[in-house]
Coordinates of N, CA and C in Angstrom, one line a residue:
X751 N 98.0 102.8 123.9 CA 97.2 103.4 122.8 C 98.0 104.6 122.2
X752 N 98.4 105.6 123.1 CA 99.3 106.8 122.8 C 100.8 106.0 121.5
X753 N 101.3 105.1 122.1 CA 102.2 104.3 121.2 C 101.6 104.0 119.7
X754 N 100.1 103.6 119.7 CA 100.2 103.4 118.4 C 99.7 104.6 117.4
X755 N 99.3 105.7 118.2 CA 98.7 106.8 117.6 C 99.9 107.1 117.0
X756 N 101.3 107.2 117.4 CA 102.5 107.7 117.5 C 102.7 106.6 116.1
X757 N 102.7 105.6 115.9 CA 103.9 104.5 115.4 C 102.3 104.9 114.2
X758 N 101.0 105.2 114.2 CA 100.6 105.2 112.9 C 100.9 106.4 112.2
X759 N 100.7 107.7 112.7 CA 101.2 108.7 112.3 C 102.3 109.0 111.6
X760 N 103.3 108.3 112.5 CA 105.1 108.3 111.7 C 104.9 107.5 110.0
X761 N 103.8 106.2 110.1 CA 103.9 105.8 108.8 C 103.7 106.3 107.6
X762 N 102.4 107.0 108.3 CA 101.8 107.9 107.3 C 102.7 109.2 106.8
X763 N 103.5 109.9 107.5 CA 104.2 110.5 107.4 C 105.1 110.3 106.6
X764 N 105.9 109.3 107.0 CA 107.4 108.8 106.8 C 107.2 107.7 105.6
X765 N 106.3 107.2 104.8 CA 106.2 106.0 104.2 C 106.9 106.1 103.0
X766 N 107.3 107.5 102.3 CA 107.8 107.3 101.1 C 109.4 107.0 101.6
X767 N 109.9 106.9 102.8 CA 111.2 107.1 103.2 C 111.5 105.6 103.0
X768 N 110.5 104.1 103.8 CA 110.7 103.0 103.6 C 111.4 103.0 102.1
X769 N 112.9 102.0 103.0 CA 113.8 101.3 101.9 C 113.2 100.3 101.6
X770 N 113.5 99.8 99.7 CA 113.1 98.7 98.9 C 111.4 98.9 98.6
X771 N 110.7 99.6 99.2 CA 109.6 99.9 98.6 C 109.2 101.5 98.6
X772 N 108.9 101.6 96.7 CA 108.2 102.7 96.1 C 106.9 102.8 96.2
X773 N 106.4 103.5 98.0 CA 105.5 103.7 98.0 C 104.5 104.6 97.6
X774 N 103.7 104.6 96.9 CA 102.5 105.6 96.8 C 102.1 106.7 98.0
X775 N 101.3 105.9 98.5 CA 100.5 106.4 99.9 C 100.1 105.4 100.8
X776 N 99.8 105.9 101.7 CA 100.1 105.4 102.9 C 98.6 105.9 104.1
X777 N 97.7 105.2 104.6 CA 96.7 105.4 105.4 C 96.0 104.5 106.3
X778 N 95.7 104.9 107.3 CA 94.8 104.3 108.1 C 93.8 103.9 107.7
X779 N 92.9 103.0 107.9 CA 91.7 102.7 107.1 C 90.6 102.7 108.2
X780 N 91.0 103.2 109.9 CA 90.1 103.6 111.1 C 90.5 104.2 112.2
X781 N 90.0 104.6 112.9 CA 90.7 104.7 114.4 C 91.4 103.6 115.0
X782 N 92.3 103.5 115.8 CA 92.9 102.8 116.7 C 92.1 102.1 117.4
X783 N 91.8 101.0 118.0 CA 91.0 100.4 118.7 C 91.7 99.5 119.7
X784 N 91.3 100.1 121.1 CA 92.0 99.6 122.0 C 91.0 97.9 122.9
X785 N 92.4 97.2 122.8 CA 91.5 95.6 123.3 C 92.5 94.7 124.2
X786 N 92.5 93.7 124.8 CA 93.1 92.9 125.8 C 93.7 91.5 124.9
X787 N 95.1 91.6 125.1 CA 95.4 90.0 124.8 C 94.7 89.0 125.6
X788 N 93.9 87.8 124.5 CA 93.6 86.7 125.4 C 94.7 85.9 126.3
X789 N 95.3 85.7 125.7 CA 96.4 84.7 126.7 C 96.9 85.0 127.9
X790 N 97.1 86.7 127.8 CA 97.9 87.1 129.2 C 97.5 88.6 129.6
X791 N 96.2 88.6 129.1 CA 95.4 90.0 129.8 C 95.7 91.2 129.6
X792 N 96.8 91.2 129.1 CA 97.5 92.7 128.9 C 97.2 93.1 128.1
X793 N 97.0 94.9 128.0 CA 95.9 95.6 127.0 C 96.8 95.9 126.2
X794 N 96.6 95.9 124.5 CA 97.0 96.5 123.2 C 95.9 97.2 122.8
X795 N 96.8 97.6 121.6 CA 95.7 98.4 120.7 C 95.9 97.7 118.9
X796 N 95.4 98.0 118.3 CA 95.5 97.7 116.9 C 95.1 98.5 115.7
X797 N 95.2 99.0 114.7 CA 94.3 99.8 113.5 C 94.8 98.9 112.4
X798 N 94.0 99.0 111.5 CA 94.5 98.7 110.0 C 94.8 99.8 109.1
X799 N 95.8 99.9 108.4 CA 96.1 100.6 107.6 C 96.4 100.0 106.2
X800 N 96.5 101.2 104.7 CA 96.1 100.6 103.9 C 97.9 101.3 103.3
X801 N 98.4 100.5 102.6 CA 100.0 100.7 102.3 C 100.2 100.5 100.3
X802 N 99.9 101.0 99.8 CA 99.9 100.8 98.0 C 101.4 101.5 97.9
X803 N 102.3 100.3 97.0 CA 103.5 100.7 96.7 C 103.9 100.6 95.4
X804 N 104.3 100.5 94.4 CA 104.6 99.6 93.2 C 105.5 98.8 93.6
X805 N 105.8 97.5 92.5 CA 106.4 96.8 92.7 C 107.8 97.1 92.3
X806 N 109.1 96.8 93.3 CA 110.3 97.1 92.5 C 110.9 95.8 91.2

């Protein structure tokens, strides 16, 4: 979970830096939500975030 707190933060941060896209902004659209892969039990986490860029 700590990993994705980390890897959403840097996007939000870091999103105008992404090469080939002229991003706007950049946000989470919730908390993190931590859950179990079905196939092999092992715990992830996931969020959705919302990415507006223009087009190049």
């Amino acid at each position: 979970m700590s990993k994705l707190i980390n890897c959403v933060n840097l996007l939000e941060a870091q999103s105008a830096s992404i090469q080939g896209l002229r991003v706007e902004w950049c946000e989470r659209e919730g908390n993190p939500i931590p859950s179990r892969d079905e196939d092999t039990d092992k715990p992830e986490a996931w969020c959705y975030m919302r990415l507006e860029h223009l087009e190049a």
